[in-house]
Coordinates of N, CA and C and ligand atoms in Angstrom, one line a residue:
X1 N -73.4 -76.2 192.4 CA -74.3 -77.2 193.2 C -74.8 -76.5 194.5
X2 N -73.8 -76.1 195.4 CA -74.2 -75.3 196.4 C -75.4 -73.9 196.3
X3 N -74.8 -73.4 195.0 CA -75.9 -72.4 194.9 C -77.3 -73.3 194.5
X4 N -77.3 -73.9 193.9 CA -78.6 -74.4 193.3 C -79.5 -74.8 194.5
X5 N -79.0 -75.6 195.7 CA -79.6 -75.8 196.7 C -79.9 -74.8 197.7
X6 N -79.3 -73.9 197.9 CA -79.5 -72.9 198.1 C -80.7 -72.2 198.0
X7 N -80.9 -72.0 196.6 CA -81.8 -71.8 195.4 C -83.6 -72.1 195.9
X8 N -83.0 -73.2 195.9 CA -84.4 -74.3 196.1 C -84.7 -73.9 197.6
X9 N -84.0 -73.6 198.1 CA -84.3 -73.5 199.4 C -85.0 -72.5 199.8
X10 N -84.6 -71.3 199.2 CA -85.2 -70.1 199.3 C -86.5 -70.2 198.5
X11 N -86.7 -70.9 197.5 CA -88.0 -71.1 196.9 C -89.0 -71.4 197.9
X12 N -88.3 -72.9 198.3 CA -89.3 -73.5 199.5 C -89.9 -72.5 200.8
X13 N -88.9 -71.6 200.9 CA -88.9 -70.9 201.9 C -90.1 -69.9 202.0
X14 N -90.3 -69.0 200.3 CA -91.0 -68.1 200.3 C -92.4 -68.5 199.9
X15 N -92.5 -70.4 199.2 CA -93.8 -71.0 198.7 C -94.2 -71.2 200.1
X16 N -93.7 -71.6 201.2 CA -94.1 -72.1 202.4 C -94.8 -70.8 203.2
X17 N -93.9 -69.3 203.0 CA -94.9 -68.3 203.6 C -95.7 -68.2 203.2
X18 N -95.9 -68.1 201.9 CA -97.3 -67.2 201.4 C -98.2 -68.2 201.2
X19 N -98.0 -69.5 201.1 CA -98.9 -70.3 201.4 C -99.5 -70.5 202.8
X20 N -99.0 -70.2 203.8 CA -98.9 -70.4 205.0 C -100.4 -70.7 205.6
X21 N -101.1 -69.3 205.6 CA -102.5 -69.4 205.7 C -103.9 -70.6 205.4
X22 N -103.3 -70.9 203.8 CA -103.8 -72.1 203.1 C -103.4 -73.2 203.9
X23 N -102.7 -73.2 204.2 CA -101.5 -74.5 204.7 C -102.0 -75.0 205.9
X24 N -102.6 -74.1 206.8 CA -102.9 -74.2 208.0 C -104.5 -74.2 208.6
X25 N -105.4 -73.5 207.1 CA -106.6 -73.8 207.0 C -107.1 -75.3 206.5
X26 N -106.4 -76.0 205.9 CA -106.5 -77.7 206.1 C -107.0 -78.3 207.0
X27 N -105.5 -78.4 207.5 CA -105.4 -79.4 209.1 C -106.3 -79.3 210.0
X28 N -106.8 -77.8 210.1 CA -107.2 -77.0 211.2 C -108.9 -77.1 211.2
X29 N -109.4 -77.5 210.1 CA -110.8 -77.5 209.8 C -110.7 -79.1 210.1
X30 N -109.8 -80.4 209.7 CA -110.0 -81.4 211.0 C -110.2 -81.3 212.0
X31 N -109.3 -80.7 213.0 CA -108.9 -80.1 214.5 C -110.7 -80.0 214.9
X32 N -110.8 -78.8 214.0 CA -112.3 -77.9 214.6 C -113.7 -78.6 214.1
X33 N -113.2 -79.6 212.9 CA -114.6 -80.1 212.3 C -115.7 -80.9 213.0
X34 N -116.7 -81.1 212.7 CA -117.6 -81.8 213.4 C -119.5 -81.2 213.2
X35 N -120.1 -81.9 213.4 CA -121.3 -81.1 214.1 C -121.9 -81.3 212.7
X36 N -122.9 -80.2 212.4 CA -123.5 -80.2 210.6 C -122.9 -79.6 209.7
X37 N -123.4 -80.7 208.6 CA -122.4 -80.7 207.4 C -123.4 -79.2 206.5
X38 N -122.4 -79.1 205.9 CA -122.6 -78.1 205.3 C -123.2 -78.0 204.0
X39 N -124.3 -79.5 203.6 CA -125.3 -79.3 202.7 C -126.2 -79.9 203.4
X40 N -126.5 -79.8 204.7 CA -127.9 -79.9 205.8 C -128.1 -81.9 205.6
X41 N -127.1 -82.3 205.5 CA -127.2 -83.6 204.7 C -128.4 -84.0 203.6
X42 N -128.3 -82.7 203.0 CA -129.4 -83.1 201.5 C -128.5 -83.7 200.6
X43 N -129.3 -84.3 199.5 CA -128.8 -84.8 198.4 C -128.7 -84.1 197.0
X44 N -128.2 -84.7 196.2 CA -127.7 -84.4 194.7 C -128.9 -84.8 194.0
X45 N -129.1 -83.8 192.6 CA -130.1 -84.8 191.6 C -129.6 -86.2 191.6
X46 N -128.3 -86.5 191.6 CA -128.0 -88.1 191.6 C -128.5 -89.2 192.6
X47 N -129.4 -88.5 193.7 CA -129.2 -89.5 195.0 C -128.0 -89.7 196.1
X48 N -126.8 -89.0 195.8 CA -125.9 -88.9 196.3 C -126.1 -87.6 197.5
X49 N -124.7 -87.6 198.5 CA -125.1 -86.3 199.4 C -124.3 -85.4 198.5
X50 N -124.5 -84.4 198.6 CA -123.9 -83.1 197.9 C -122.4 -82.9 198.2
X51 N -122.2 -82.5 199.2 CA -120.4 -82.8 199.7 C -120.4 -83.9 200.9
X52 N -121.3 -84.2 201.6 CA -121.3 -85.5 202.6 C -120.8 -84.9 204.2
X53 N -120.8 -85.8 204.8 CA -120.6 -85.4 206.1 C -119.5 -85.1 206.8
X54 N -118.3 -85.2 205.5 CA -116.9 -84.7 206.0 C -116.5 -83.0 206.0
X55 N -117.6 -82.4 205.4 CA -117.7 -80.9 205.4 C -118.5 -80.3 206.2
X56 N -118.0 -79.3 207.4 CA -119.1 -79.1 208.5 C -118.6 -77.8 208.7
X57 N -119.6 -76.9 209.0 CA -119.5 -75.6 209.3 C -118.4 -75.0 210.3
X58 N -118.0 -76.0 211.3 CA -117.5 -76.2 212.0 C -115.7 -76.2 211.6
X59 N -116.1 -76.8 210.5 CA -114.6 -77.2 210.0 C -113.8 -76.0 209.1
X60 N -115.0 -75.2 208.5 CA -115.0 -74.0 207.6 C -114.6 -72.9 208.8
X61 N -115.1 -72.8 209.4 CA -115.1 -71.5 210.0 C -114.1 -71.7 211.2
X62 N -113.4 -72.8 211.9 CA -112.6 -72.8 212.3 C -111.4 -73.2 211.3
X63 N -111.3 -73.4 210.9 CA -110.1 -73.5 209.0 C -109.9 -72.3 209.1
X64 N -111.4 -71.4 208.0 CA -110.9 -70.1 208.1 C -110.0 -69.1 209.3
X65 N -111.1 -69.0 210.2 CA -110.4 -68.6 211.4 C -108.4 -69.3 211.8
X66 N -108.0 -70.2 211.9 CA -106.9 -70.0 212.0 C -106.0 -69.6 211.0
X67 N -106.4 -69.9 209.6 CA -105.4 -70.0 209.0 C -105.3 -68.0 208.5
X68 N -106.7 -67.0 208.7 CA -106.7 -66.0 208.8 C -106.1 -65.5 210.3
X69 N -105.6 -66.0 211.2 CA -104.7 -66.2 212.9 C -103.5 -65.4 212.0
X70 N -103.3 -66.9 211.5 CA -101.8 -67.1 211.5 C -101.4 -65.4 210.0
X71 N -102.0 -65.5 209.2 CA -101.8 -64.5 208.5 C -101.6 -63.2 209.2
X72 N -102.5 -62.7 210.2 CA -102.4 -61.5 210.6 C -100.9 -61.5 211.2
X73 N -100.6 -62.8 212.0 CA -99.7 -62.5 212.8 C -98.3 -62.6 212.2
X74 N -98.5 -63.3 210.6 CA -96.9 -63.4 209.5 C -97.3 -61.6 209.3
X75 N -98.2 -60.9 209.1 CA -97.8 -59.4 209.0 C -97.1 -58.9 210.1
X76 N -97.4 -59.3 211.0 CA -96.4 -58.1 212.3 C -94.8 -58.6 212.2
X77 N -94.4 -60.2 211.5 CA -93.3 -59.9 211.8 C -92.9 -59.6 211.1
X78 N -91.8 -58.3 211.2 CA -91.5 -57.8 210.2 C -89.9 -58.4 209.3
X79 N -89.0 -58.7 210.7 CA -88.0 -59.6 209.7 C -88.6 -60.4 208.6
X80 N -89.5 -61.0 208.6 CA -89.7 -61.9 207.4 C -90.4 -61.4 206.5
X81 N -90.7 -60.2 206.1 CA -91.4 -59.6 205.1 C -90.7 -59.8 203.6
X82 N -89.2 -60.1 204.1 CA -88.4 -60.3 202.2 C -89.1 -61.3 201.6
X83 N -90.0 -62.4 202.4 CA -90.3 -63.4 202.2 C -92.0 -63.4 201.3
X84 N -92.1 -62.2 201.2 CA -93.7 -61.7 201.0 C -94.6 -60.8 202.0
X85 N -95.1 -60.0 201.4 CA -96.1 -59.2 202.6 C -97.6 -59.6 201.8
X86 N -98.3 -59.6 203.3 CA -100.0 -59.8 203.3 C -100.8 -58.6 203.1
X87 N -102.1 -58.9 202.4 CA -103.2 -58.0 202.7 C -104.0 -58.9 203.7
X88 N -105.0 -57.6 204.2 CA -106.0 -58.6 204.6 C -107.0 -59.6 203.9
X89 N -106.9 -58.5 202.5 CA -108.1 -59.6 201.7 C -107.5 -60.9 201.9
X90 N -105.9 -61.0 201.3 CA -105.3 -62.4 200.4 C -105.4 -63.0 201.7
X91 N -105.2 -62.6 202.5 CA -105.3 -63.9 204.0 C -106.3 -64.7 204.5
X92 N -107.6 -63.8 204.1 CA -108.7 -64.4 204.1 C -109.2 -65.4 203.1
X93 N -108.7 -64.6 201.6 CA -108.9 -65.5 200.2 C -108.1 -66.9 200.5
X94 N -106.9 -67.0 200.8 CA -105.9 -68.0 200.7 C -106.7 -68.9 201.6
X95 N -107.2 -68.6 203.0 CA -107.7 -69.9 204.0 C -109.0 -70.6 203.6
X96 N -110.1 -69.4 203.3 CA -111.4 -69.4 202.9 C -111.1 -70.9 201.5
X97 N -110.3 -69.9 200.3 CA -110.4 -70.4 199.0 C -109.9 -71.9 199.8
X98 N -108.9 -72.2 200.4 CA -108.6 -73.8 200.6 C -109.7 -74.3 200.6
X99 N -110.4 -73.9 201.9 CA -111.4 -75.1 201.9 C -112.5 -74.9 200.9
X100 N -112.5 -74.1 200.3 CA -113.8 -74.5 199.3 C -113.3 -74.8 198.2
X101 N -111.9 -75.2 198.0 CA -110.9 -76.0 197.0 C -111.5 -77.3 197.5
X102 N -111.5 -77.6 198.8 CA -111.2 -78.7 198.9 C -113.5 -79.2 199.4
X103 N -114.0 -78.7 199.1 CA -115.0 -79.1 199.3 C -115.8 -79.1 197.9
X104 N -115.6 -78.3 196.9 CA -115.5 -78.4 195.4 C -115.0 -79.6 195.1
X105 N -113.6 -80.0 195.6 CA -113.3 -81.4 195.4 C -114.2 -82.9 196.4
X106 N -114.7 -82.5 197.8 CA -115.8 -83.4 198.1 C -117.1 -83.6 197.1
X107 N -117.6 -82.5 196.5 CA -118.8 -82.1 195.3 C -118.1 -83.3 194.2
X108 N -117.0 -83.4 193.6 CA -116.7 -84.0 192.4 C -116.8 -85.1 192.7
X109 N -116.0 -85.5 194.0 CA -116.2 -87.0 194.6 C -117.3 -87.8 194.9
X110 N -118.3 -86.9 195.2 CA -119.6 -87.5 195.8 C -120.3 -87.5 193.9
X111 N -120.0 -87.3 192.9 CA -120.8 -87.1 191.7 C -120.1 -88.7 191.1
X112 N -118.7 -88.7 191.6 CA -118.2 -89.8 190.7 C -118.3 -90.8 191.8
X113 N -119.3 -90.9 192.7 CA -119.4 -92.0 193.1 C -118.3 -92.7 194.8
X114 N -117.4 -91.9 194.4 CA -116.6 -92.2 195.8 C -117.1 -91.7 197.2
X115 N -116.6 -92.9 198.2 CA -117.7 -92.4 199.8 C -116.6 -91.6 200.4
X116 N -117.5 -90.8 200.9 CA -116.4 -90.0 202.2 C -115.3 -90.6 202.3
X117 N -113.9 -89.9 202.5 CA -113.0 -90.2 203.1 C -112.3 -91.5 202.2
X118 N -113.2 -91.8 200.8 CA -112.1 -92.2 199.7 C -110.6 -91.6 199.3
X119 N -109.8 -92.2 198.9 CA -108.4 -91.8 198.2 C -108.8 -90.9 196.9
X120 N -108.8 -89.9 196.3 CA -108.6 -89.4 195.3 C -107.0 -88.9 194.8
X121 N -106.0 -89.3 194.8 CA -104.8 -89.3 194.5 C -104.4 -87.8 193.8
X122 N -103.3 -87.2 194.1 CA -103.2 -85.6 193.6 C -104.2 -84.5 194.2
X123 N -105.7 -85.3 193.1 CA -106.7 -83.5 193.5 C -106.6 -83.3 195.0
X124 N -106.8 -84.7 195.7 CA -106.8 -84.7 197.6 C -105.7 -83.5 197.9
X125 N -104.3 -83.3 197.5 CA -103.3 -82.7 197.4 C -102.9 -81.3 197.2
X126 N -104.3 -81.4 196.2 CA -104.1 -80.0 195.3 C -105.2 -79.2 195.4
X127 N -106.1 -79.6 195.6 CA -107.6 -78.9 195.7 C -107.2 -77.3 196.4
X128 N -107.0 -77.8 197.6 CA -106.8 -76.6 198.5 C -106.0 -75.6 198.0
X129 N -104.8 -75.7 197.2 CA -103.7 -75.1 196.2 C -104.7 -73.9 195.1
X130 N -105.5 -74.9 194.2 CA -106.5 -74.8 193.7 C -107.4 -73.5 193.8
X131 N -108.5 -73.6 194.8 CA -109.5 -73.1 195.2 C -108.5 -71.8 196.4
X132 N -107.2 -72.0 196.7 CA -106.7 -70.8 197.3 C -106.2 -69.9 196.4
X133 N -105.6 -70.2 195.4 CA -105.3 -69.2 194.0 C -106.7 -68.7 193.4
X134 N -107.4 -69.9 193.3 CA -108.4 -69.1 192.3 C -109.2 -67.8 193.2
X135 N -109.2 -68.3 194.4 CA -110.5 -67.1 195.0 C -109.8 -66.2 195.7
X136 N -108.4 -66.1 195.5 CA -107.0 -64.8 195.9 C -107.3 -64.4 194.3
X137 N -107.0 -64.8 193.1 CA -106.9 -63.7 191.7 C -108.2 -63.1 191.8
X138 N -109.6 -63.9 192.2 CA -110.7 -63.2 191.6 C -110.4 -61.8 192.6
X139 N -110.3 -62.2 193.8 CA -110.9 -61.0 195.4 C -109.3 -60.2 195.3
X140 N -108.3 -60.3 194.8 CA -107.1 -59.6 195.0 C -106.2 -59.9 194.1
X141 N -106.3 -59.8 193.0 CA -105.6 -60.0 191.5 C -104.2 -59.1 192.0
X142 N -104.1 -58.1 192.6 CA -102.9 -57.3 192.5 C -101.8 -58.6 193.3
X143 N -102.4 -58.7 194.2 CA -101.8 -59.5 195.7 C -101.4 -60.4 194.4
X144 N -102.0 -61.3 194.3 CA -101.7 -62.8 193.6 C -100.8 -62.4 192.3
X145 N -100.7 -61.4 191.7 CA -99.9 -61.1 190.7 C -98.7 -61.3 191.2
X146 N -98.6 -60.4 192.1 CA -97.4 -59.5 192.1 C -96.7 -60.9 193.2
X147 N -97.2 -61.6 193.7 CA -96.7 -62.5 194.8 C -96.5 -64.2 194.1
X148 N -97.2 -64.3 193.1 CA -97.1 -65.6 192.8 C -97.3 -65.6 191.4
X149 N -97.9 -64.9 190.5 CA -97.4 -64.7 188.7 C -96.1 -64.5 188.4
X150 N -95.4 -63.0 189.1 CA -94.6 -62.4 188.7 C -93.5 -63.5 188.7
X151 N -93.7 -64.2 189.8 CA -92.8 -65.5 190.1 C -92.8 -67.0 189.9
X152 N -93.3 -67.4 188.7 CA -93.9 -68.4 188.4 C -93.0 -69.6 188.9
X153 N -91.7 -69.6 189.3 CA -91.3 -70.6 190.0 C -91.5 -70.9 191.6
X154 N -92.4 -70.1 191.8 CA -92.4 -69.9 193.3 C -94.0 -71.4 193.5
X155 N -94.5 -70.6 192.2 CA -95.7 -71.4 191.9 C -95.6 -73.1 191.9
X156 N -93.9 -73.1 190.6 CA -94.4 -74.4 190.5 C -93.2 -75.4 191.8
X157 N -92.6 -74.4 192.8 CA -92.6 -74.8 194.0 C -93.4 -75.0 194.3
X158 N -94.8 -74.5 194.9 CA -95.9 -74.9 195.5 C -96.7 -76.3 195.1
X159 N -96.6 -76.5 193.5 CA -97.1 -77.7 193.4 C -96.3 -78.7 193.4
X160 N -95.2 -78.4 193.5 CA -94.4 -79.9 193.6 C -94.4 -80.2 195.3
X161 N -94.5 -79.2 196.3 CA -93.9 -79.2 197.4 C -95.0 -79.9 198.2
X162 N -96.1 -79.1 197.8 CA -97.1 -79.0 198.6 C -97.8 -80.9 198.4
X163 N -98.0 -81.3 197.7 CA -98.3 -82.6 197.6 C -97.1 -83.7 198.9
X164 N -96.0 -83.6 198.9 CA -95.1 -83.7 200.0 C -96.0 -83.5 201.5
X165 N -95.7 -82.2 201.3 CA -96.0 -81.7 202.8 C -97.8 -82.5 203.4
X166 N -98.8 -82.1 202.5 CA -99.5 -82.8 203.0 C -99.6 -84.1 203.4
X167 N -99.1 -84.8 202.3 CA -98.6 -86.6 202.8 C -98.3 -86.6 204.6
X168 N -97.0 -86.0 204.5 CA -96.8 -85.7 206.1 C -97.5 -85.5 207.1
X169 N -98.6 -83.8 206.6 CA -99.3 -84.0 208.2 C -100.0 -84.6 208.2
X170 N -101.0 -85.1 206.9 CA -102.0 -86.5 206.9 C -101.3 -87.4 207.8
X171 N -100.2 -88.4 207.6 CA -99.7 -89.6 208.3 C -99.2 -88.6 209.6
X172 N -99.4 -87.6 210.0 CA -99.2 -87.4 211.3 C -100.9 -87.2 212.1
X173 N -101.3 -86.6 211.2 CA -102.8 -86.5 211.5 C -103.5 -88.2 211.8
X174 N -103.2 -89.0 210.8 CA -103.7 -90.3 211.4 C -103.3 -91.0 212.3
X175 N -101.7 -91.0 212.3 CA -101.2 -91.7 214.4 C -101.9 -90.7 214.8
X176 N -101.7 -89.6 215.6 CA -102.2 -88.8 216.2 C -103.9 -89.4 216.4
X177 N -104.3 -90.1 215.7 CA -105.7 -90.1 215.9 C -106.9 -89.3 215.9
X178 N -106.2 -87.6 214.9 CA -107.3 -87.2 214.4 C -107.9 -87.6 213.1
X179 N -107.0 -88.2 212.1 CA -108.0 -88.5 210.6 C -108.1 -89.8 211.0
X180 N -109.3 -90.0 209.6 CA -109.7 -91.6 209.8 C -108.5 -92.4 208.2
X181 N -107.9 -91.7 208.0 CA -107.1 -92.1 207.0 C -106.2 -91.8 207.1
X182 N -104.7 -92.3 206.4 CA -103.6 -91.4 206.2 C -103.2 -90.6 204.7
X183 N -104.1 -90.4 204.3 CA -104.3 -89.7 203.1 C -105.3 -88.2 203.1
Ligands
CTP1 N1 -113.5 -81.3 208.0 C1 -114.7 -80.6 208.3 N2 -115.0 -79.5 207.5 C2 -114.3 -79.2 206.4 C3 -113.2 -80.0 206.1 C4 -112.8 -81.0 206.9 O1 -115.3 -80.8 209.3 N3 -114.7 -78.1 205.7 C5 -113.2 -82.5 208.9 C6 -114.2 -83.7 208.8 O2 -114.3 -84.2 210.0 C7 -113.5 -84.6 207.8 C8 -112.0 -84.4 208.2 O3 -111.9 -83.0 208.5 O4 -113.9 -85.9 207.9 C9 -111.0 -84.8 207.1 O5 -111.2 -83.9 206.0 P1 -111.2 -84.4 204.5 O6 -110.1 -85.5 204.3 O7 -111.1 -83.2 203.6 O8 -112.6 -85.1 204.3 P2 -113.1 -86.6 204.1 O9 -113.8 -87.0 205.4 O10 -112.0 -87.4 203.6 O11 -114.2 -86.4 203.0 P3 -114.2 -86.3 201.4 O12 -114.3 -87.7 200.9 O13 -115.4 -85.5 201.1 O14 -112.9 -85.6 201.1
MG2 MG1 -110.1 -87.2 203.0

């Protein structure tokens, strides 16, 4: 029993580093968002906006930017390297790919009809998961192998965890009075 939790714990521990970057390009593209959106507010052949006005250059590039911060800086320390080591690509792929996980999922939203800042249940969750794996295998297949294939429970830590974790800083992000939702 003790081992087992143990177990889990170290899972949590090493899905939480190497996600890290991802993790922190989320939140962080609220923090910094604002200003113009990032399809000039044009529309869709549908009539619809393309990804809408919750996607802003502003939010991209300061996302990116931290959550590429925080990566540089999980390289220098070196005690924690059992936990995973970075490239530069993957730290870039992992923050970048979030948000265009998660603006790929504003694109689906806005096709099926839902307004800005609707509930989409899970993908809301997952997107960023998503769009940070896929654009780390295309741009650094070795990195993503060797860090999150070879370890496929590390992975499906991440999706069970990660749905959790965001719940949290969303409902912290809405007291706080940065989101307009707690989702
Ligand atoms: N944000 C941003 N740029 C991004 C991502 C997020 O400016 N690339 C900011 C926006 O102010 C956005 C807020 O963070 O309203 C919350 O992000 P999110 O929940 O992803 O967007 P929603 O407003 O809910 O829009 P959508 O329905 O498209 O998900
Ligand atoms: Mg939202």
């Amino acid at each position: 029993m003790f081992e087992m939790i143990a177990n889990i714990a170290e899972l949590i521990m090493k899905a939480s580093w190497l996600m890290l970057p991802a993790y922190l390009a989320n939140p962080t593209a609220v923090v910094f968002g604002g200003g113009t959106p990032v399809d000039l507010r044009k529309n869709w052949r549908d009539g619809k906006r393309i990804f809408g006005d919750g996607k802003t250059f502003r939010g991209l590039i300061g996302g990116t930017a931290s959550g590429v911060a925080a990566g540089l800086i999980q390289m220098q320390i070196t005690s924690m390297q059992y936990l995973g080591t970075f490239t530069l690509i993957s730290i870039f792929t992992m923050s970048f790919g979030a948000l265009l996980g998660d603006m790929a999922k504003s694109f689906f939203k806005r096709r099926l009809g839902y307004d800005r800042g609707a509930k989409f249940p899970l993908v809301d969750q997952l997107d960023f998961v998503a769009g940070a794996w896929i654009l780390t295998y295309a741009f650094d297949s070795v990195w993503f192998s060797d860090n999150f294939l070879a370890s496929p429970w590390i992975m499906v830590t991440v999706v069970l965890f990660t749905p959790l974790l965001h719940r949290l800083t969303n409902i912290i992000g809405y007291y706080s009075g940065l989101k307009k939702e707690p989702w």
